[in-house]
Coordinates of C-alpha atoms in Angstrom, one line a residue:
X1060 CA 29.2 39.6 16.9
X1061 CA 29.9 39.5 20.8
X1062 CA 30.0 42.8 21.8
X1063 CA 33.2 45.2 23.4
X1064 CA 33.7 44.3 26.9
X1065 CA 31.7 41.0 27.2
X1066 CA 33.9 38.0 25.8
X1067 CA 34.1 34.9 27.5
X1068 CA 36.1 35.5 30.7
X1069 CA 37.7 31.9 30.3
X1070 CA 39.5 34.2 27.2
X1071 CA 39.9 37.3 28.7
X1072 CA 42.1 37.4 31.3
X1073 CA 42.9 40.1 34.1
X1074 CA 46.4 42.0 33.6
X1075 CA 49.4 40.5 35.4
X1076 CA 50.5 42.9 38.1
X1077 CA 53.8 43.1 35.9
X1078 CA 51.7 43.9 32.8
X1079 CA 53.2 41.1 31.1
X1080 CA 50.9 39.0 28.8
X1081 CA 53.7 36.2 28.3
X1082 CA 53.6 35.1 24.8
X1083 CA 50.2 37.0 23.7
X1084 CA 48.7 33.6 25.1
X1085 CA 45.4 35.3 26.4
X1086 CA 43.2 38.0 24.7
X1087 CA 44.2 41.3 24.7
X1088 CA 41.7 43.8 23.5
X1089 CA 41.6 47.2 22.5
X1090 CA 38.3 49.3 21.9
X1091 CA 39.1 51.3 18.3
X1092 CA 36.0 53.3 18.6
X1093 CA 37.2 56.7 19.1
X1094 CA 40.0 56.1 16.9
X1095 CA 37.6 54.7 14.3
X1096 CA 35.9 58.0 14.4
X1097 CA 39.5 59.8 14.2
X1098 CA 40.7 57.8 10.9
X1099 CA 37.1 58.1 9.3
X1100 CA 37.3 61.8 9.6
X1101 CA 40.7 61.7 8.4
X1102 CA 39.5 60.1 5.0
X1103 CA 36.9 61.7 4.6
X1104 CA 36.7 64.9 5.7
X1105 CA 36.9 68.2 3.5
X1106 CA 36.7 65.5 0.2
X1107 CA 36.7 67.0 -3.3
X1108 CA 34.1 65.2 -5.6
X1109 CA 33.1 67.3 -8.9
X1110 CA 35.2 70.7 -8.7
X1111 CA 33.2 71.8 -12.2
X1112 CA 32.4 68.9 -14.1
X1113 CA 29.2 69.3 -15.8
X1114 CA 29.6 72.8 -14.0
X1115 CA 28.7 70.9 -10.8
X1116 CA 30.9 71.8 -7.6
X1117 CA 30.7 69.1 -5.4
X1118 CA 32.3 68.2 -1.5
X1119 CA 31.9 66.1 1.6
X1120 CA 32.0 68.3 4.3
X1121 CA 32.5 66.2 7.4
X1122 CA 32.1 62.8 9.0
X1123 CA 29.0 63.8 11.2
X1124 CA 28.5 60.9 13.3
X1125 CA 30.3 57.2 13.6
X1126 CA 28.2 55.2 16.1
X1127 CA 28.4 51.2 17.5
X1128 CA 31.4 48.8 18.4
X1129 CA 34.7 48.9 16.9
X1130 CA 37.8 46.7 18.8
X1131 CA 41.1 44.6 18.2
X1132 CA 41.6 41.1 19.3
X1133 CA 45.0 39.9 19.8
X1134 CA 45.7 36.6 20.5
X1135 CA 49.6 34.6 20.3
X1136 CA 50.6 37.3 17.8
X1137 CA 46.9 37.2 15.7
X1138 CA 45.0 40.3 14.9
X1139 CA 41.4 39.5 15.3
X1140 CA 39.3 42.7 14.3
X1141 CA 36.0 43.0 15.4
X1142 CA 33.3 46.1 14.3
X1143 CA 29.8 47.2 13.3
X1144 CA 29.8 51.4 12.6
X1145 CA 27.1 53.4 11.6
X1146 CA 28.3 56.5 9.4
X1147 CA 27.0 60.0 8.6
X1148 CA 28.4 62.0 6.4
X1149 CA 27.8 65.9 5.2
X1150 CA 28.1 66.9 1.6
X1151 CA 27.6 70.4 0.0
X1152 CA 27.4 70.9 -3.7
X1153 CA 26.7 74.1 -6.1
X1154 CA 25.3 74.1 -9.7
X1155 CA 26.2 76.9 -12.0
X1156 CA 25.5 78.1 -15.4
X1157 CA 27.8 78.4 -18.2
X1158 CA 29.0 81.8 -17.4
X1159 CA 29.5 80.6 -13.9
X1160 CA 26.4 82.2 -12.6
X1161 CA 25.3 80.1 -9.1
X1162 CA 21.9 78.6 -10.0
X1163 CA 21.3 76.5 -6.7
X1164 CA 23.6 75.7 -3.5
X1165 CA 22.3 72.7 -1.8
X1166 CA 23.4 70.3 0.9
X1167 CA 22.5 67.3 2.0
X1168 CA 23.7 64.0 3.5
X1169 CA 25.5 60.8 3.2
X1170 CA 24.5 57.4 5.0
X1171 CA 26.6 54.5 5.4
X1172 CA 24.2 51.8 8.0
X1173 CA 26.3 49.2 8.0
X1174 CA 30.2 48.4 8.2
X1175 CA 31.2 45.5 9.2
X1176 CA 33.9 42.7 9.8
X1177 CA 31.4 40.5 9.1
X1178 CA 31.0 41.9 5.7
X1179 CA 34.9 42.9 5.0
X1180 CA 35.2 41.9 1.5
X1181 CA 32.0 42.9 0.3
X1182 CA 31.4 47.3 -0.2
X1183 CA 28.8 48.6 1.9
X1184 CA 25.4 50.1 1.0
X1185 CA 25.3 53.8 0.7
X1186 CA 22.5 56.5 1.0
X1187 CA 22.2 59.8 -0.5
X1188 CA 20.1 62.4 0.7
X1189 CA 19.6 66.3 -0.6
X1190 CA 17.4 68.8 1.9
X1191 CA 16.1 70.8 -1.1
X1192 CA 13.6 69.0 -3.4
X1193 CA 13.8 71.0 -7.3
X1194 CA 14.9 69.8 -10.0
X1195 CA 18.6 70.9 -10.0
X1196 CA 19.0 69.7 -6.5
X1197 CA 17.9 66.1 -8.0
X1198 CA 20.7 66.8 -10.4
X1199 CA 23.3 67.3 -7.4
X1200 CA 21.9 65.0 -5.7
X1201 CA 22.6 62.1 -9.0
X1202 CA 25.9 63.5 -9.2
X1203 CA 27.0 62.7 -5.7
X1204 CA 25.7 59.0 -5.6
X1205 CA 27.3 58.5 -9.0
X1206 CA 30.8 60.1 -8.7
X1207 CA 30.7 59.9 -4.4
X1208 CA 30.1 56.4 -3.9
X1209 CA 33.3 54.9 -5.8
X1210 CA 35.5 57.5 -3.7
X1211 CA 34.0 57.1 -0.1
X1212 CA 33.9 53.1 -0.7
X1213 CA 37.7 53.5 -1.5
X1214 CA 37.9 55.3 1.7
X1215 CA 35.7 52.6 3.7
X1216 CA 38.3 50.1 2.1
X1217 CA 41.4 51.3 3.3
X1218 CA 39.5 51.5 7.3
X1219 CA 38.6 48.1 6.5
X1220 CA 42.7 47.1 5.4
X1221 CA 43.5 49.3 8.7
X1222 CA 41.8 47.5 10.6
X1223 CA 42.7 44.3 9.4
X1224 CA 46.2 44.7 10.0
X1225 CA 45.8 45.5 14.1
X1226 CA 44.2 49.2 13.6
X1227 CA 45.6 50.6 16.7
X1228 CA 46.8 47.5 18.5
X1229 CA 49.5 47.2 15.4
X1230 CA 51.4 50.1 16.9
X1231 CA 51.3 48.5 20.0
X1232 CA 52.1 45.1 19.4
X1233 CA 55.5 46.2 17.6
X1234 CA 56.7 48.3 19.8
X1235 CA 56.4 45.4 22.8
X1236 CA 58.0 43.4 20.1
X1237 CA 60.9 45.6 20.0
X1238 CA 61.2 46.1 23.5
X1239 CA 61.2 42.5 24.3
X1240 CA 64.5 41.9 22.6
X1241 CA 67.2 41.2 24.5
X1242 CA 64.6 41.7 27.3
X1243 CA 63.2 38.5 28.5
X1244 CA 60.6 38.3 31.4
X1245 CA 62.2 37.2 34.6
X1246 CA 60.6 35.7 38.0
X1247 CA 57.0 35.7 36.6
X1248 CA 54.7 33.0 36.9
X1249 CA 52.5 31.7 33.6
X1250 CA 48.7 31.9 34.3
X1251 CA 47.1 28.4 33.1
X1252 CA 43.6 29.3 31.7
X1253 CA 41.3 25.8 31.7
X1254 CA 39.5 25.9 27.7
X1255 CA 37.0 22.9 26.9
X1256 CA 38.3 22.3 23.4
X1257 CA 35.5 22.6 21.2
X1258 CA 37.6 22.6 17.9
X1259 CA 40.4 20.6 16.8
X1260 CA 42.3 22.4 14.5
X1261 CA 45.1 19.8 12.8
X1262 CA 47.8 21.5 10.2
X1263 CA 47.7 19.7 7.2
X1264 CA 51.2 18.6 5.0
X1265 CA 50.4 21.7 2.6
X1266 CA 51.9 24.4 3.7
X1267 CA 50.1 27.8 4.2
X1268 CA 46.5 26.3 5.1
X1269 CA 44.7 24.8 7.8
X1270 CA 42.1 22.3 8.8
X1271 CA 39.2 22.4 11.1
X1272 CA 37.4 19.2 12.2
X1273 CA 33.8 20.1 14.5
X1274 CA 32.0 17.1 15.8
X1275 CA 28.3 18.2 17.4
X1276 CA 25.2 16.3 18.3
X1277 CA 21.7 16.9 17.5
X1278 CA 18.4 15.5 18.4
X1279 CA 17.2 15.1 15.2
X1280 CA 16.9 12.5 12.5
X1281 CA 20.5 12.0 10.2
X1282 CA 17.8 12.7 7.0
X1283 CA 16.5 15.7 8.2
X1284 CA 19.6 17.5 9.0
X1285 CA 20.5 16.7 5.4
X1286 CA 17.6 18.1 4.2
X1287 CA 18.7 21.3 6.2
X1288 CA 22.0 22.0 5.1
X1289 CA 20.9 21.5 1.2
X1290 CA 17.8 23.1 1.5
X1291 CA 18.4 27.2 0.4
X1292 CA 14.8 28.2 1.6
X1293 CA 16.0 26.5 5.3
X1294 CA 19.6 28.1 4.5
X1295 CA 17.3 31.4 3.9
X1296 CA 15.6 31.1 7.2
X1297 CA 18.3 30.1 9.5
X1298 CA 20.8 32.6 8.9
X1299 CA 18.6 35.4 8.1
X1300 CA 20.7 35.7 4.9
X1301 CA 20.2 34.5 0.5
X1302 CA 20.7 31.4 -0.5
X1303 CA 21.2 29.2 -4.0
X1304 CA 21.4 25.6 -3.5
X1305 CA 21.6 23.0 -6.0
X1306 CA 21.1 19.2 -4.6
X1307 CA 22.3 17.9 -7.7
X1308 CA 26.1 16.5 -7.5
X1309 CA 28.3 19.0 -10.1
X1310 CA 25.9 21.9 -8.9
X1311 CA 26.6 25.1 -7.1
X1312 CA 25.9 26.8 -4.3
X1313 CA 26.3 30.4 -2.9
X1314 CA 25.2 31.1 0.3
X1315 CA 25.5 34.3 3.2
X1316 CA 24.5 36.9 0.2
X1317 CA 27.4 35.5 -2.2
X1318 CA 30.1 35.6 0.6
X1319 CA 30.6 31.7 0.4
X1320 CA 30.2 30.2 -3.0
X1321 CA 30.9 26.4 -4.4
X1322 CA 29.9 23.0 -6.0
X1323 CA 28.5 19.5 -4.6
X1324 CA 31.3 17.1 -5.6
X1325 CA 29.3 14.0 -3.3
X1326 CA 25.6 13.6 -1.6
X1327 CA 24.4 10.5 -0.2
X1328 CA 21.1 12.0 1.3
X1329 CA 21.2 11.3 5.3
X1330 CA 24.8 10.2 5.3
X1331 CA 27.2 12.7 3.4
X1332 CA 27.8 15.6 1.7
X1333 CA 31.2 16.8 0.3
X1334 CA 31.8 20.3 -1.3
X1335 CA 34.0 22.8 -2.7
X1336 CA 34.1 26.1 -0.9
X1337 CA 35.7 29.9 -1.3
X1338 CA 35.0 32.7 0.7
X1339 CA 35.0 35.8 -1.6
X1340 CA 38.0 37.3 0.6
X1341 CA 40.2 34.4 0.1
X1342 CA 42.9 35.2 -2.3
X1343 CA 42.0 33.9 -6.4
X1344 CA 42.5 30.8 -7.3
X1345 CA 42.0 29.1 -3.5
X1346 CA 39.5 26.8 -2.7
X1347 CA 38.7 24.7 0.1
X1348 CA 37.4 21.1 0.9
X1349 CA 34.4 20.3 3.2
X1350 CA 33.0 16.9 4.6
X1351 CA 30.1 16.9 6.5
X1352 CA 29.1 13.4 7.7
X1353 CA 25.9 12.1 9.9
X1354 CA 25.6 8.7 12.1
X1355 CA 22.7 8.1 13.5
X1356 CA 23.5 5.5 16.8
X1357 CA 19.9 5.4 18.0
X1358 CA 17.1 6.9 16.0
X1359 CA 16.1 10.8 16.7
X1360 CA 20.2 11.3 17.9
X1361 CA 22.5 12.4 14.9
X1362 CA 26.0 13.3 15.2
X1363 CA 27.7 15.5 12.4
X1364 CA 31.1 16.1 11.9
X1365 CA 32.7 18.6 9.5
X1366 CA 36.2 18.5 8.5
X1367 CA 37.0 21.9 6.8
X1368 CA 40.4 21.0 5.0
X1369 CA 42.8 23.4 2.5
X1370 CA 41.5 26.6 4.5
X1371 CA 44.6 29.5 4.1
X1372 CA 45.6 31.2 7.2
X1373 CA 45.5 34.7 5.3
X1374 CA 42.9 36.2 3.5
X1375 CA 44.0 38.8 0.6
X1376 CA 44.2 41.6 2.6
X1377 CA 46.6 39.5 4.3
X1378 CA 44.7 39.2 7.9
X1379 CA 45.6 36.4 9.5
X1380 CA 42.0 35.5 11.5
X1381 CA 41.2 33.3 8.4
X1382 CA 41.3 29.7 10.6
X1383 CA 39.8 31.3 13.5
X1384 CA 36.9 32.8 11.7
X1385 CA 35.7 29.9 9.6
X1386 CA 35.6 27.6 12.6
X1387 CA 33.2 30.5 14.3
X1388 CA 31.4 30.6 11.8
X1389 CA 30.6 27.0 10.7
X1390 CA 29.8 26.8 14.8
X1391 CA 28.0 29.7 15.9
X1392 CA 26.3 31.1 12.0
X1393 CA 26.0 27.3 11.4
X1394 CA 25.2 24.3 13.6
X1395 CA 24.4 26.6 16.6
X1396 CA 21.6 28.9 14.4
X1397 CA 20.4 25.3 13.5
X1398 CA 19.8 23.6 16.9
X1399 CA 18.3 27.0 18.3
X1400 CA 16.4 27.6 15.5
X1401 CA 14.7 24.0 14.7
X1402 CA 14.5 23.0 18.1
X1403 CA 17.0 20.2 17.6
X1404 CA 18.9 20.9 21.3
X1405 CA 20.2 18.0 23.1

């Protein structure tokens, strides 16, 4: 994920001395870090977990520490969220006896390493940790991963929806929307801003979804760039992620840990390969079409090109970065990570 601050400056585009960004045409971003740390807190501080259960008294004191990159991309209207956080929380807890006798007080703390927009659809990983070591404090500790981690995932959720829907920027966006009206921008000049179209992104007759055709060269063989893309140990290595692959036509797939998941509907090894795919945040019941086809014009020169059809421009948290993400993806987690990583440059 590029990181706040250093997009592509053919994208990001210095304010207009009348602060006008005439029909949201170039990116305008906002860094949601601090008020990352601000809604976090919000959610979770001063949290109620056991209040006597198993005469267990247990509480998440305070978010501790939220650190890494969180920002809002906005683009003709489109929320494009971007984040990695790191979170610490604080947690306190008490066990008693059955006449309500303390028998330990402990604290201790809670880890979340990784949330991310990369991840949005999938609950993160979360450690417990306790500072005293008996017995009962193992007990407190059991208790807070058990009955904590549903409640502060619930709470990582609804920054995760938050952010989806403009975090910040949302605010921000409506309230230029309303003052626009009746309002129209006189006397200014439209900056033209030179892009080398790398994507062609056509709408297809069915309404509500999108296609994306790539077309990229390799210096490879057609067969071995095949063998690639069906390959899960390759998959494995490339993006740094699990893979299951089946190279049998009716089989499945899931690859990026589970995110994508589908079936092999045609393979003809060095020439196609067509396949169902869903992305896990897609809303139930969608699935998509992919056609990945290789020509070989001179031996050791392939050229692939992937039309991506059926994709819906909202997920089911209803973010509408759905087009915009897939095409980054298949290009910069896909054939990019590819060519760098099996020296197939051209």
């Amino acid at each position: 994920m590029a990181k706040y601050g250093e997009g592509d400056k053919r994208w990001i585009v210095e304010d207009r001395p009348d602060g006008a960004n005439v029909h949201n045409w170039h990116w305008a971003e906002t860094d949601c870090l601090e008020w990352s740390r601000n809604l976090l807190s919000k959610l979770l501080n001063n949290l109620t977990i056991l209040d006597g259960e198993g005469n267990l008294f247990i509480k998440i004191n305070k978010v501790e520490k939220v650190e890494g990159e969180a920002y809002v991309n906005v683009r003709k209207g489109k929320i494009i969220p971007g984040y990695e956080l790191h979170v610490v929380l604080s947690w306190q807890g008490e066990a008693k006896d059955s006449e309500g006798n303390s028998l330990l007080k402990a604290d201790g703390s809670v880890e979340i390493p990784y949330i991310s927009d990369e991840n949005a659809d999938e609950d993160p990983e979360i450690r417990v940790t306790v500072k005293d070591e008996g017995p009962i404090a193992k007990t407190l500790k059991d208790a807070m991963f058990a009955k904590g981690k549903p409640v502060v995932e619930d709470k990582v959720r609804v920054y995760v929806q938050t952010m989806a829907k403009g975090g910040p920027a949302k605010e921000e966006l409506e309230t230029k929307k309303v003052e626009k009206k009746g309002q129209p921008v006189t006397g200014a000049s439209v900056t033209k801003v030179s892009v080398s179209p790398v994507v062609e992104k056509k709408e297809v007759k069915k309404e509500g979804f999108k296609t994306i055709s790539l077309t990229e060269k390799f210096s490879c063989r057609a067969k071995d760039l095949f063998e690639i893309l069906m390959d899960e140990n390759r998959w494995k290595g490339f993006t740094q992620s699990n893979a299951r692959i089946s190279k049998e036509v009716g089989g499945e797939f899931s690859i990026f840990d589970g995110s994508v998941t589908g079936r092999n509907l045609e393979l003809q090894e060095g020439k196609l390969i067509v396949q169902q795919w869903r992305f896990g945040n897609w809303p139930d019941g969608i699935v998509s079409k992919v056609r990945l086809t290789f020509d070989e014009p001179e031996p050791g020169i392939t050229i692939v090109k992937v039309v991506h059809t059926d994709i819906p421009e909202e997920d089911r948290y209803g973010n509408e970065t759905v087009v915009e993400n897939t095409e980054r993806g298949w290009r910069d987690l896909i054939l990019n990570k590819i060519r760098a990583v099996f020296g197939f440059g051209i």
